mmCIF file of C-alpha atoms and ligand atoms in Angstrom:
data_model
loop_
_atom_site.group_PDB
_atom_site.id
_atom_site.type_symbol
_atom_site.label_atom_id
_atom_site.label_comp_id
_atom_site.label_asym_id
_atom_site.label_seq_id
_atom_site.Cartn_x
_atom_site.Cartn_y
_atom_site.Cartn_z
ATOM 1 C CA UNK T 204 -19.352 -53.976 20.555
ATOM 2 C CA UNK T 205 -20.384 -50.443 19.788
ATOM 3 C CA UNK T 206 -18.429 -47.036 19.966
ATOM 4 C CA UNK T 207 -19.314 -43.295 20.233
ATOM 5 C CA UNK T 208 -17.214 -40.654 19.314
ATOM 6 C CA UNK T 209 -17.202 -37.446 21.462
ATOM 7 C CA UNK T 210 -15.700 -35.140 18.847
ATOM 8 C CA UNK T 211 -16.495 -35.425 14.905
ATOM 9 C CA UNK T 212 -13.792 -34.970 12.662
ATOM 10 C CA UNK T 213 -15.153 -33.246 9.422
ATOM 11 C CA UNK T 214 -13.966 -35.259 6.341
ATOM 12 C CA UNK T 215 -14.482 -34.581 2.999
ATOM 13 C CA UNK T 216 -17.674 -35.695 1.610
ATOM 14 C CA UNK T 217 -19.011 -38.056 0.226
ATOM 15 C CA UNK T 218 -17.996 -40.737 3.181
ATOM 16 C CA UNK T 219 -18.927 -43.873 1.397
ATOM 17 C CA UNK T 220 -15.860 -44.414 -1.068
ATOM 18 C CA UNK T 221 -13.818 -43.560 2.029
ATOM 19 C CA UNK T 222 -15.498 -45.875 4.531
ATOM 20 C CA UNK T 223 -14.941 -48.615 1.811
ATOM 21 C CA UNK T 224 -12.027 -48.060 1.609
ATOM 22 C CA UNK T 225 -10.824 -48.397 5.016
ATOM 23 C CA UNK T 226 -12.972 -51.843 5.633
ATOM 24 C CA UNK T 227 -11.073 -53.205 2.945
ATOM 25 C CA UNK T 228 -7.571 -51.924 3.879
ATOM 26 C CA UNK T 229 -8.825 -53.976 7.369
ATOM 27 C CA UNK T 230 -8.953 -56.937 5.241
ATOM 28 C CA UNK T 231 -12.007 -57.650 4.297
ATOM 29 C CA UNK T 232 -13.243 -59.003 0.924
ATOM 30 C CA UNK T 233 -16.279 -57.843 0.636
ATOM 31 C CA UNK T 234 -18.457 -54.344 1.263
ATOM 32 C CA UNK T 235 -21.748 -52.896 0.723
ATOM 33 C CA UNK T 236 -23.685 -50.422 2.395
ATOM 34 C CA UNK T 237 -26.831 -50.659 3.142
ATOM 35 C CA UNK T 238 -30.294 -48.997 4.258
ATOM 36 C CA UNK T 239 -31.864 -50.530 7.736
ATOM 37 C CA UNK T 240 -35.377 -51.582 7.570
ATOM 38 C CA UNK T 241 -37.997 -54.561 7.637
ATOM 39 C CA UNK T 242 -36.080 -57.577 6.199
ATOM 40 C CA UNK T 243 -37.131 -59.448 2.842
ATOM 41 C CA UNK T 244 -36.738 -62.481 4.362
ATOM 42 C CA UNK T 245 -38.076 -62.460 7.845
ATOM 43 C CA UNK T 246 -41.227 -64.092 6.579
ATOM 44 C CA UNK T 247 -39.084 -66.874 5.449
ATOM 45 C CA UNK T 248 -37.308 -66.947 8.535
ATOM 46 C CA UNK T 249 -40.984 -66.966 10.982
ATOM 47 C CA UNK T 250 -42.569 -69.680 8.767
ATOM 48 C CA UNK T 251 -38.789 -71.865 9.194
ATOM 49 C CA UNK T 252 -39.024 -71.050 12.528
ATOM 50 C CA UNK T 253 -42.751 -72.083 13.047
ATOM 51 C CA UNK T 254 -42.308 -75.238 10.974
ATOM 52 C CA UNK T 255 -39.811 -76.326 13.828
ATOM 53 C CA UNK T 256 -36.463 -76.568 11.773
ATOM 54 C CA UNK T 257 -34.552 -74.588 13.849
ATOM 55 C CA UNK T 258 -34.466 -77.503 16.563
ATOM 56 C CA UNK T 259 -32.993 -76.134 19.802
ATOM 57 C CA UNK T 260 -31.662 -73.007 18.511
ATOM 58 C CA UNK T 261 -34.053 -71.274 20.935
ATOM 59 C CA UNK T 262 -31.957 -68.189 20.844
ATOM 60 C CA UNK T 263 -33.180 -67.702 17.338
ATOM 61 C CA UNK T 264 -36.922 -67.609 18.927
ATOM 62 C CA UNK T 265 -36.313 -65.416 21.477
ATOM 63 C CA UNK T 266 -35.226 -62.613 19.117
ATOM 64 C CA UNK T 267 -37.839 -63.373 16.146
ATOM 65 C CA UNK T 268 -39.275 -59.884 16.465
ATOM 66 C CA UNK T 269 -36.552 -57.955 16.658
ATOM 67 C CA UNK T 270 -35.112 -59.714 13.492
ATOM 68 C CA UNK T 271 -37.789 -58.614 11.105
ATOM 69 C CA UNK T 272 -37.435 -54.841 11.241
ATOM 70 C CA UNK T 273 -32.806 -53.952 11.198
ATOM 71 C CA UNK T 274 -33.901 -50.808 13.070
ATOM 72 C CA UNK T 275 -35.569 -52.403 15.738
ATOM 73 C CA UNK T 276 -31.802 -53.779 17.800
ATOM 74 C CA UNK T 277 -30.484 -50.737 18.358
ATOM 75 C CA UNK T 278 -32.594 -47.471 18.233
ATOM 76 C CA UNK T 279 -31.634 -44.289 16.268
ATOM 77 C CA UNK T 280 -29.363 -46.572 13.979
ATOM 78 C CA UNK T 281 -29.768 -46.017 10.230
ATOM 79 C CA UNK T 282 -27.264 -47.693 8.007
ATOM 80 C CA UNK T 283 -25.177 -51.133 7.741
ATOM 81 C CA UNK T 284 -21.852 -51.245 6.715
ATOM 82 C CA UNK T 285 -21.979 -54.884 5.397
ATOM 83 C CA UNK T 286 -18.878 -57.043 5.132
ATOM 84 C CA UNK T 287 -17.211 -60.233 4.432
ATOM 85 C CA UNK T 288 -14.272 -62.338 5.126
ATOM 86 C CA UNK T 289 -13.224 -65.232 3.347
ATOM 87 C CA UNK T 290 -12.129 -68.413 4.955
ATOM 88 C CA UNK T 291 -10.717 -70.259 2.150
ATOM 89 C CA UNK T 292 -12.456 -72.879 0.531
ATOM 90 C CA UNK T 293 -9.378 -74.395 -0.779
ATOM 91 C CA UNK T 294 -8.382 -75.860 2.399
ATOM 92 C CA UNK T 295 -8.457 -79.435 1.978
ATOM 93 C CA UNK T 296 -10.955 -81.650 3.144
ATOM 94 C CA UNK T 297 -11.012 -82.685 7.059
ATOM 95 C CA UNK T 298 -13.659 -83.531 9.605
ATOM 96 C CA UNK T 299 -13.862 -80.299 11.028
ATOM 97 C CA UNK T 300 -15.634 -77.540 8.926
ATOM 98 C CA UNK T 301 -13.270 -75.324 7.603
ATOM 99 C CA UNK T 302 -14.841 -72.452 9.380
ATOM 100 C CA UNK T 303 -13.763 -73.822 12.451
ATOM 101 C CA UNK T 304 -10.003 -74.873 12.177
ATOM 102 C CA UNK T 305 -8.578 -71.092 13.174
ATOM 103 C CA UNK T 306 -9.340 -68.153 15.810
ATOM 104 C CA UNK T 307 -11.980 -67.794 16.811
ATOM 105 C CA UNK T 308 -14.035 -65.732 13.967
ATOM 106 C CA UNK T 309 -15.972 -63.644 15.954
ATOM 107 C CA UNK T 310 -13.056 -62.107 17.544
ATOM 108 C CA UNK T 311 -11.118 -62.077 14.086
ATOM 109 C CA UNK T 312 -14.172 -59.895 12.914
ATOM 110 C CA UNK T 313 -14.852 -57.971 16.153
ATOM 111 C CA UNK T 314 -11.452 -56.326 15.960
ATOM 112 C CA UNK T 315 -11.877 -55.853 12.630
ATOM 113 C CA UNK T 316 -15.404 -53.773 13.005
ATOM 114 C CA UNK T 317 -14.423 -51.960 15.670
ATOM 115 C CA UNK T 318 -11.080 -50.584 14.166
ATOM 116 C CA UNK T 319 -13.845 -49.988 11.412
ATOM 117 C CA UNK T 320 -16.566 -48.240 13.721
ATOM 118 C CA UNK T 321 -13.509 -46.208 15.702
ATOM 119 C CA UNK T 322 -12.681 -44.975 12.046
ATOM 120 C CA UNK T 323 -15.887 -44.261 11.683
ATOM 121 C CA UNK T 324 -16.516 -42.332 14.565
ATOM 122 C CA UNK T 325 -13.687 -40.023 14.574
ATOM 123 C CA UNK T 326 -14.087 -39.097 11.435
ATOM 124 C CA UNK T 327 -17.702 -38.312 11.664
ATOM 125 C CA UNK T 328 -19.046 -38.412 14.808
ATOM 126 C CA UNK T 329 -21.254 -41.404 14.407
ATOM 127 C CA UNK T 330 -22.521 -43.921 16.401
ATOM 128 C CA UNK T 331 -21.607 -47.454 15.846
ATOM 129 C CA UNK T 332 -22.371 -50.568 16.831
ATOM 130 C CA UNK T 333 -20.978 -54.378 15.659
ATOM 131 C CA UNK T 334 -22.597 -57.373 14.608
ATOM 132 C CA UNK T 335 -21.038 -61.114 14.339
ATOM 133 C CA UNK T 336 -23.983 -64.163 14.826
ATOM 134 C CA UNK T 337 -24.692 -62.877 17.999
ATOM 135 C CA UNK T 338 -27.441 -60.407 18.059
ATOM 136 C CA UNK T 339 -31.260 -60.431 16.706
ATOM 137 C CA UNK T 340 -29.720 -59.656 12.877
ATOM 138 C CA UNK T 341 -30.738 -61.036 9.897
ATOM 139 C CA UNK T 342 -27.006 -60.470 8.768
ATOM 140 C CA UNK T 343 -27.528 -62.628 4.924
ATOM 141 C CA UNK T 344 -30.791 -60.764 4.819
ATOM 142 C CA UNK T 345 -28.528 -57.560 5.301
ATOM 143 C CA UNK T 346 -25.790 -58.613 3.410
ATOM 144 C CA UNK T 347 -27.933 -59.560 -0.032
ATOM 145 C CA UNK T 348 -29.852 -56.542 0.334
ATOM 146 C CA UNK T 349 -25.966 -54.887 0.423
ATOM 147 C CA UNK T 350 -25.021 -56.081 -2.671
ATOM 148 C CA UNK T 351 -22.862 -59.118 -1.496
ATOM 149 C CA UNK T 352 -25.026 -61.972 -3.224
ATOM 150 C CA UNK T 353 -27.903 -64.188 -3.473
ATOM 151 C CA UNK T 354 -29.339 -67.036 -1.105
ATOM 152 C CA UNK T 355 -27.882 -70.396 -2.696
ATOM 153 C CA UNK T 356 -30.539 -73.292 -2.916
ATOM 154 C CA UNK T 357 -28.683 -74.174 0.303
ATOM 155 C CA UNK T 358 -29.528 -70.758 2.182
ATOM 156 C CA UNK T 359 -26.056 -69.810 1.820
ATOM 157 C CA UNK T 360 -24.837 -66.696 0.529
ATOM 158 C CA UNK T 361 -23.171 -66.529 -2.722
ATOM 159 C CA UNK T 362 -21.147 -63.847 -3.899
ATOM 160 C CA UNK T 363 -20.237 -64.426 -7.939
ATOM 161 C CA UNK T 364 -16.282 -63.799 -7.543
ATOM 162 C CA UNK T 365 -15.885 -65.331 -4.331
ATOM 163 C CA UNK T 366 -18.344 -67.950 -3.743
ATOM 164 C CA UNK T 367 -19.722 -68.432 -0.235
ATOM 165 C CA UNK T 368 -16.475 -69.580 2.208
ATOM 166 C CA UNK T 369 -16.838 -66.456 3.919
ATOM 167 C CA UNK T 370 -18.475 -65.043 7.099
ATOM 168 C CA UNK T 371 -20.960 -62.086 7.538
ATOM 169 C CA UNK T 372 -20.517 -59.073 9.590
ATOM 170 C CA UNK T 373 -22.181 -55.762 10.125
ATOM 171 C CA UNK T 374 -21.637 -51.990 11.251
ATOM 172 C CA UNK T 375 -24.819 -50.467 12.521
ATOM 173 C CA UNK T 376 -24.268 -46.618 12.140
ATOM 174 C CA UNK T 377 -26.635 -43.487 12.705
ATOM 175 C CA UNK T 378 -25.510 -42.031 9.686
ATOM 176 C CA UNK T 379 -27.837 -41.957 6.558
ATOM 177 C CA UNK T 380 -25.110 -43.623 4.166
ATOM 178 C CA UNK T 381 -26.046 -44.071 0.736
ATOM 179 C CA UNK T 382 -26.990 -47.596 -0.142
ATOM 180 C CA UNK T 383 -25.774 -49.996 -2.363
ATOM 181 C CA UNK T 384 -27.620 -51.569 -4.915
ATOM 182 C CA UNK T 385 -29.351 -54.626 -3.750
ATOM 183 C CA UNK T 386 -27.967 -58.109 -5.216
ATOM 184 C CA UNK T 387 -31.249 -59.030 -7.441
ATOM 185 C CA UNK T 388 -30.165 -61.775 -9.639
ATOM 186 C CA UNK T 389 -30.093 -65.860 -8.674
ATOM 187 C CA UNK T 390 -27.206 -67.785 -10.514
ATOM 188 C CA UNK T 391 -28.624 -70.649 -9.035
ATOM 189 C CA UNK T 392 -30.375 -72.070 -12.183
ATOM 190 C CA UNK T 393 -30.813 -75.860 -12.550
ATOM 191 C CA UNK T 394 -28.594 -76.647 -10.319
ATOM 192 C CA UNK T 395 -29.638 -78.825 -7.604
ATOM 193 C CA UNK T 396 -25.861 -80.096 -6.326
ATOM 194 C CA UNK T 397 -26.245 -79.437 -2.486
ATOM 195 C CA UNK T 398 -29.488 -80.523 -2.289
ATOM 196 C CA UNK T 399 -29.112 -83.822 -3.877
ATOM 197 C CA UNK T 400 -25.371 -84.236 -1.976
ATOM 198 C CA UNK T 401 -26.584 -83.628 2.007
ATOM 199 C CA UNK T 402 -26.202 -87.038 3.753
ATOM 200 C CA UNK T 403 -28.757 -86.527 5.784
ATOM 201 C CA UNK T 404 -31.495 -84.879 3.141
ATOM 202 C CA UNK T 405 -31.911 -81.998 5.774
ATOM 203 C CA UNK T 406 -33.195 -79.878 2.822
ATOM 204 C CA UNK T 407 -37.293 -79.800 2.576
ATOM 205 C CA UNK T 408 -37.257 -77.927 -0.680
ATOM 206 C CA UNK T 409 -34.457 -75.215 -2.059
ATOM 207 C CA UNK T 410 -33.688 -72.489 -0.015
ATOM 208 C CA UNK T 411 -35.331 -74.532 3.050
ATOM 209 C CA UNK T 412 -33.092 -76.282 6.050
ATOM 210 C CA UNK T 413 -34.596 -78.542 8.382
ATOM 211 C CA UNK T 414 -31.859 -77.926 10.813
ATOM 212 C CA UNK T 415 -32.489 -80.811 13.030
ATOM 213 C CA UNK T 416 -31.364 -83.374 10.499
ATOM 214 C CA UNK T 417 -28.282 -80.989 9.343
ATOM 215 C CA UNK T 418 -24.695 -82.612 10.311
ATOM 216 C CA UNK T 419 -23.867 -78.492 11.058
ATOM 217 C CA UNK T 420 -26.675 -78.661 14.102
ATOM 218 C CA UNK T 421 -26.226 -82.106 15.371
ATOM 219 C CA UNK T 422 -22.723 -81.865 15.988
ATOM 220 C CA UNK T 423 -22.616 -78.287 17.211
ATOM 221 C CA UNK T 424 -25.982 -76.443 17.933
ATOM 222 C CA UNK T 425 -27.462 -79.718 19.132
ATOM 223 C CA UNK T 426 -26.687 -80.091 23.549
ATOM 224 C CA UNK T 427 -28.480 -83.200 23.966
ATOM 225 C CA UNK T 428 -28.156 -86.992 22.442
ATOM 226 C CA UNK T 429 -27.750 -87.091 18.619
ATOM 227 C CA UNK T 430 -30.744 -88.935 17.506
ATOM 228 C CA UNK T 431 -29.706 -92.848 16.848
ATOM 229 C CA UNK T 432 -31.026 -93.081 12.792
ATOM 230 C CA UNK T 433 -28.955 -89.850 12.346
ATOM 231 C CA UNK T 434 -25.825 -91.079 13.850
ATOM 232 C CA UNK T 435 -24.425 -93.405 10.757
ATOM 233 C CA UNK T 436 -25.077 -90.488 8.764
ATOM 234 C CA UNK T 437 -22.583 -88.286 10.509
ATOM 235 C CA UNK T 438 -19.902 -90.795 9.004
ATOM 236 C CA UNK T 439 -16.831 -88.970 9.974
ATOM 237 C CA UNK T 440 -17.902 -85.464 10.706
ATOM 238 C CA UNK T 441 -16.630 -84.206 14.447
ATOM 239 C CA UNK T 442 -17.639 -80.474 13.726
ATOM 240 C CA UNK T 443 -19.809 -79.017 11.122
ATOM 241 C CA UNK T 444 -20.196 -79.810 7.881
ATOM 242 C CA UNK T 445 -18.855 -78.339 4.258
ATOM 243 C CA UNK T 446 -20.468 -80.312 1.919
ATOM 244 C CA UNK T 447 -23.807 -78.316 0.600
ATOM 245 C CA UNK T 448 -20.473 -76.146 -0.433
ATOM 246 C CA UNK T 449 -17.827 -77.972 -1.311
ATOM 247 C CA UNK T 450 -20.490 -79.489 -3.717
ATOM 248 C CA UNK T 451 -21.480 -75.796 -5.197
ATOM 249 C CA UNK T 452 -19.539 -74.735 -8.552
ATOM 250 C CA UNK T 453 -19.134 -71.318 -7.301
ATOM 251 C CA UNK T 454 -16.816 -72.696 -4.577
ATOM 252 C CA UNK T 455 -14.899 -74.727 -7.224
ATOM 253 C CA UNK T 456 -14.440 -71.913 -9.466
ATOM 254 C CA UNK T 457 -14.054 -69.106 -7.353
ATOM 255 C CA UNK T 458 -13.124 -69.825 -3.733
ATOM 256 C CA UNK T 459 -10.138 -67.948 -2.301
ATOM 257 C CA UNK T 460 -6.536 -68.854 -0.089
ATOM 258 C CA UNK T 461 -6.688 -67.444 3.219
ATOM 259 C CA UNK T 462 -5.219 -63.674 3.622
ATOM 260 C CA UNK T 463 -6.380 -63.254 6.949
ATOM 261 C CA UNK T 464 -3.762 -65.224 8.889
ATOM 262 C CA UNK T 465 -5.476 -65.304 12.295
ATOM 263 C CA UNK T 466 -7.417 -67.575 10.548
ATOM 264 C CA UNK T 467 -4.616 -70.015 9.549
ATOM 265 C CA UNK T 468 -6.430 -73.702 9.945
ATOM 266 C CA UNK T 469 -4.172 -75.222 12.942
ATOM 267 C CA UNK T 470 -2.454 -78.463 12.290
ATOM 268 C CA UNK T 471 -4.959 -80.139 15.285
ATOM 269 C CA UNK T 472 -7.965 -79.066 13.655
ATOM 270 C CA UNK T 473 -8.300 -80.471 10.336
ATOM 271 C CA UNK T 474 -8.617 -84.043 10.686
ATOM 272 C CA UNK T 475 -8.025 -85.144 14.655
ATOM 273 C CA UNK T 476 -7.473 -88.543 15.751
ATOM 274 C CA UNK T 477 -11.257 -89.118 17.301
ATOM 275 C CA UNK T 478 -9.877 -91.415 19.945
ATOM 276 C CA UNK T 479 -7.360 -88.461 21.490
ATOM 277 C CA UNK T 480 -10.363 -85.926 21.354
ATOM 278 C CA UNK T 481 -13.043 -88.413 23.774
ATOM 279 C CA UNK T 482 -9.505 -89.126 25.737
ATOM 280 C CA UNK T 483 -9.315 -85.428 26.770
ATOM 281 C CA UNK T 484 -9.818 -84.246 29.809
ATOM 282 C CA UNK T 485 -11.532 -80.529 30.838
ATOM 283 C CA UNK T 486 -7.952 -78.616 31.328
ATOM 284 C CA UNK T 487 -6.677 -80.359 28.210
ATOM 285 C CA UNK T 488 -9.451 -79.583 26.017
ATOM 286 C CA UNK T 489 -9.164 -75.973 26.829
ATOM 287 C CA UNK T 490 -5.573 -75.832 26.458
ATOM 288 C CA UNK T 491 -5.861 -77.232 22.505
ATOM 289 C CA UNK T 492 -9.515 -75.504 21.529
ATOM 290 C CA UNK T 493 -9.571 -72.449 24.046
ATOM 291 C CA UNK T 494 -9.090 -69.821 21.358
ATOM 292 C CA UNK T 495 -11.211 -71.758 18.347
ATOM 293 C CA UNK T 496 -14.918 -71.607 17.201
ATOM 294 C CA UNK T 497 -14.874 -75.187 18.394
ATOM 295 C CA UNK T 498 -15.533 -74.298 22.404
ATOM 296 C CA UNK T 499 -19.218 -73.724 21.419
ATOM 297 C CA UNK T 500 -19.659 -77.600 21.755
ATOM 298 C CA UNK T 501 -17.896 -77.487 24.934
ATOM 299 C CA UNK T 502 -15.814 -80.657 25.737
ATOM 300 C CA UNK T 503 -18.845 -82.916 26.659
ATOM 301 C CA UNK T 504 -20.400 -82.022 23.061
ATOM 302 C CA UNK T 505 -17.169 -82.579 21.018
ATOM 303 C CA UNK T 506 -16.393 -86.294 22.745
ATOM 304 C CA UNK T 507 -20.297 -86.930 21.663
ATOM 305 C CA UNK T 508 -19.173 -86.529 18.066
ATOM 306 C CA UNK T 509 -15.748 -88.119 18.611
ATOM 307 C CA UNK T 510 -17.770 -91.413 20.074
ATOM 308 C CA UNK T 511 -20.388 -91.180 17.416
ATOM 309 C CA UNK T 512 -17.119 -90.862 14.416
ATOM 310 C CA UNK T 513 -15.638 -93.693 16.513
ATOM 311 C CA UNK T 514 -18.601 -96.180 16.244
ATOM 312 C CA UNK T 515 -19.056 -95.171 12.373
ATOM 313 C CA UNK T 516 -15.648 -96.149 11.796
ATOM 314 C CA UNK T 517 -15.854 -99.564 13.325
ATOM 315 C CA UNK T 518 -12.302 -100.120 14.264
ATOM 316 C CA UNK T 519 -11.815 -102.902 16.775
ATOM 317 C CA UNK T 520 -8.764 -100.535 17.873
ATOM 318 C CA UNK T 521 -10.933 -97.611 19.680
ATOM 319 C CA UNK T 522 -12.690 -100.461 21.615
ATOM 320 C CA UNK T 523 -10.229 -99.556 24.394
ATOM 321 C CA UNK T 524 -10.685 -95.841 24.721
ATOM 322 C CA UNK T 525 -14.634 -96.439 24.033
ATOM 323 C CA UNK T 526 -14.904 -98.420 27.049
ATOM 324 C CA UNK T 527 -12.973 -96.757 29.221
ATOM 325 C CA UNK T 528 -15.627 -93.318 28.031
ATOM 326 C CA UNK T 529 -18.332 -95.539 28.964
ATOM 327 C CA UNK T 530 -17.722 -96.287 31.962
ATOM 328 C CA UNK T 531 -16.371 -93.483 33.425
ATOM 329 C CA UNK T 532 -16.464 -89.897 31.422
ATOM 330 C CA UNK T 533 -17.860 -87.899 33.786
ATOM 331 C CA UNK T 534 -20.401 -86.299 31.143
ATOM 332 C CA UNK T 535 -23.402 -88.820 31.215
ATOM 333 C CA UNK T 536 -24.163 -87.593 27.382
ATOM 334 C CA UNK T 537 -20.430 -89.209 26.370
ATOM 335 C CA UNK T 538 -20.939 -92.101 28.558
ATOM 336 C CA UNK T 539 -23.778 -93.149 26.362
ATOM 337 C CA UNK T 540 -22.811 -92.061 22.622
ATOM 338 C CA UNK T 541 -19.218 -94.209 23.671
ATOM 339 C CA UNK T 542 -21.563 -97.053 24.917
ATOM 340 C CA UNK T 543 -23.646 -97.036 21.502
ATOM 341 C CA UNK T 544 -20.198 -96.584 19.819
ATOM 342 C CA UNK T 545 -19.335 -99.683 20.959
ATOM 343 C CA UNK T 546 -22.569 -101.795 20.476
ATOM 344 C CA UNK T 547 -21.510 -100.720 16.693
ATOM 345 C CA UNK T 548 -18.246 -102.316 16.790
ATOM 346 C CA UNK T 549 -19.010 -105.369 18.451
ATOM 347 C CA UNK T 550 -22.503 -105.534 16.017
ATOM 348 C CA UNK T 551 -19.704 -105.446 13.177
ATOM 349 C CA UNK T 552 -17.335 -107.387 14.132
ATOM 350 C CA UNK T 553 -19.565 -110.180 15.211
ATOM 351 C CA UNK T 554 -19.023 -113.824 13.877
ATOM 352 C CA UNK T 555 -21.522 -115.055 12.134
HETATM 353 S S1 LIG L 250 -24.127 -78.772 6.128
HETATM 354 FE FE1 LIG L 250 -24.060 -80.939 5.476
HETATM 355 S S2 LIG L 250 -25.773 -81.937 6.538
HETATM 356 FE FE2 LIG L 250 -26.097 -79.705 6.651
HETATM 357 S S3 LIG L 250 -27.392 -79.242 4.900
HETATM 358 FE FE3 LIG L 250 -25.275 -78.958 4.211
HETATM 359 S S4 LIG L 250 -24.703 -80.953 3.330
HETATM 360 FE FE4 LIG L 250 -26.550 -81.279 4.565
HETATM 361 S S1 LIG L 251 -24.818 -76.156 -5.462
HETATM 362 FE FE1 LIG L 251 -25.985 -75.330 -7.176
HETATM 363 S S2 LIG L 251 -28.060 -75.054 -6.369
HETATM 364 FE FE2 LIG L 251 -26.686 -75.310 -4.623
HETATM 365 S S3 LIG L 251 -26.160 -73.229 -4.001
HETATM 366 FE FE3 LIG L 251 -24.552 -73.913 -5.416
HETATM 367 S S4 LIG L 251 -25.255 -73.223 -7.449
HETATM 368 FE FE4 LIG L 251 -26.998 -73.100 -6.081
#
């Protein structure tokens, strides 16, 4: 996502109150500018990387080098334009992550950044270019270094009025902007909530994810079978995970409705009936998750879950629709997370 302009527009100086301005009449909550250069954290990020916890998020490898210098992605870019968008917190608890349960964010965001880079560029001239999860950005690294907030003891970032339901995005720009003050402070203190709530202890010390054991990455990132010991520990989780923030006092204090309405949670995506999702076929899966976060599993990944949420329930009632996966889903990777899904009921319901 990038634009050019052909012809600047001269605007008043300075551009930075203005360009603020506009990102937040575009809805955003949050904005900092920012200088490009190496990133604080991209040691952190090489050693996690080297110590194996990002799993199969390959991806993440392939770009390591870019990551560690903001100037490296795109040449000739000079500036961030830093933002945030809240997803709402308050939403009540389901067994898809929050995140999830609207449009698709990177679109949501997309729009949003280009209508903010187009703005950009007639006004100035600059080059732009957009930034949602997808390319070789440290975007919290970015975003802290922005103003925006500090890493939680769950890698998360934090902002002190708004907590950390939000997502990151950023406008690269050739234009030397003046920078925001970095975010210095850690309101972190004692606090060790997230750490001692993950089900699956997939924190090694604060501020350090072993991915591979986090409910987030087994039931999303994760393509293969979910590890057996891991599976009871998934309980009721189809997609993602919120806990490490529901748990977090800065959520409870200071998370935020929804104002973005594309991101409206649909009624079908807080809390499904597990048994309908492993019953759906390709066309119908598309039909009900085609425009949602939730296609990144792809149907075959998203029955896994359902089977594995099935089996932790132990209902004798989803023996039926277990079975019938088992034998005959035409993903090999269902057929077996439905068979161990039943092995659980039966184990359960046993007579002694
Ligand atoms: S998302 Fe869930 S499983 Fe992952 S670290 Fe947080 S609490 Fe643990
Ligand atoms: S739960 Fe506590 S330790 Fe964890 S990120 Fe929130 S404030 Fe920090």
């Amino acid at each position: 996502m990038s634009s050019a302009g052909p012809a600047a527009r001269p605007i008043e100086r300075p551009i930075e109150p203005l360009l603020k301005a506009q990102a937040f009449g575009l809805g955003f909550d949050l904005v900092g500018l920012t200088a490009l250069g190496p990133a604080d954290t991209y040691k952190h990020f090489s050693d996690w990387l080297v110590a194996g916890h990002a799993g199969e998020m390959q991806y993440l490898e392939r770009g390591a080098e870019l990551r560690a210098d903001s100037r490296h992605p795109v040449p000739g870019m000079q500036s961030a334009v830093v933002v945030a968008l809240n997803y709402d917190g308050t939403q009540p608890d389901g067994t898809i992550a929050r995140y999830a349960r609207g449009d698709d964010y990177h679109r949501v965001m997309w729009d949003k950044l280009d209508e903010l880079g187009a703005w950009l560029t007639a006004h100035t001239g600059a080059t732009t270019r957009a930034f949602v999860d997808t390319g070789p950005v440290l975007e919290r690294d970015l975003a802290r270094r922005a103003g925006l907030g500090w890493f939680g003891k769950n890698t998360l970032l934090i902002h002190p009025q708004l907590g950390s339901f939000f997502f990151i995005g950023a406008l690269f720009c050739d234009l030397e902007l003046t920078p925001d003050a970095p975010f210095t402070a850690d309101h972190c203190g004692t606090c060790t909530r997230c750490l001692d709530h993950c089900p699956t202890q997939a924190f090694t010390a604060p501020h350090v994810l072993d991915a591979t054991r986090c409910i987030s990455y087994l039931t999303i990132e994760l393509k293969g079978a979910i590890p057996e010991p891991l599976r009871p520990a998934l309980d009721d989780h189809l997609y993602g995970c919120d806990i490490c923030q529901e748990v977090c006092p800065w959520n409870h204090k200071f998370s935020r409705p929804l104002t973005d309405m594309a991101l409206r949670p649909a009624d079908d995506r807080v809390r499904p009936d597990p048994a309908e999702l492993l019953a759906l076929d390709a066309p119908a899966w598309r039909a009900r998750f085609g425009k949602s976060a939730i296609t990144r599993t792809k149907r075959r990944g998203l029955a896994r879950n359902a089977a594995v949420v099935l089996g932790n329930r132990g209902d004798p009632s989803a023996l039926g629709v277990l079975e019938q996966a088992a034998a005959h889903d035409p993903e090999p990777l269902v057929r077996e997370h439905a068979a161990w899904a039943v092995e659980q009921i039966r184990t359960r319901h046993r007579p002694t």
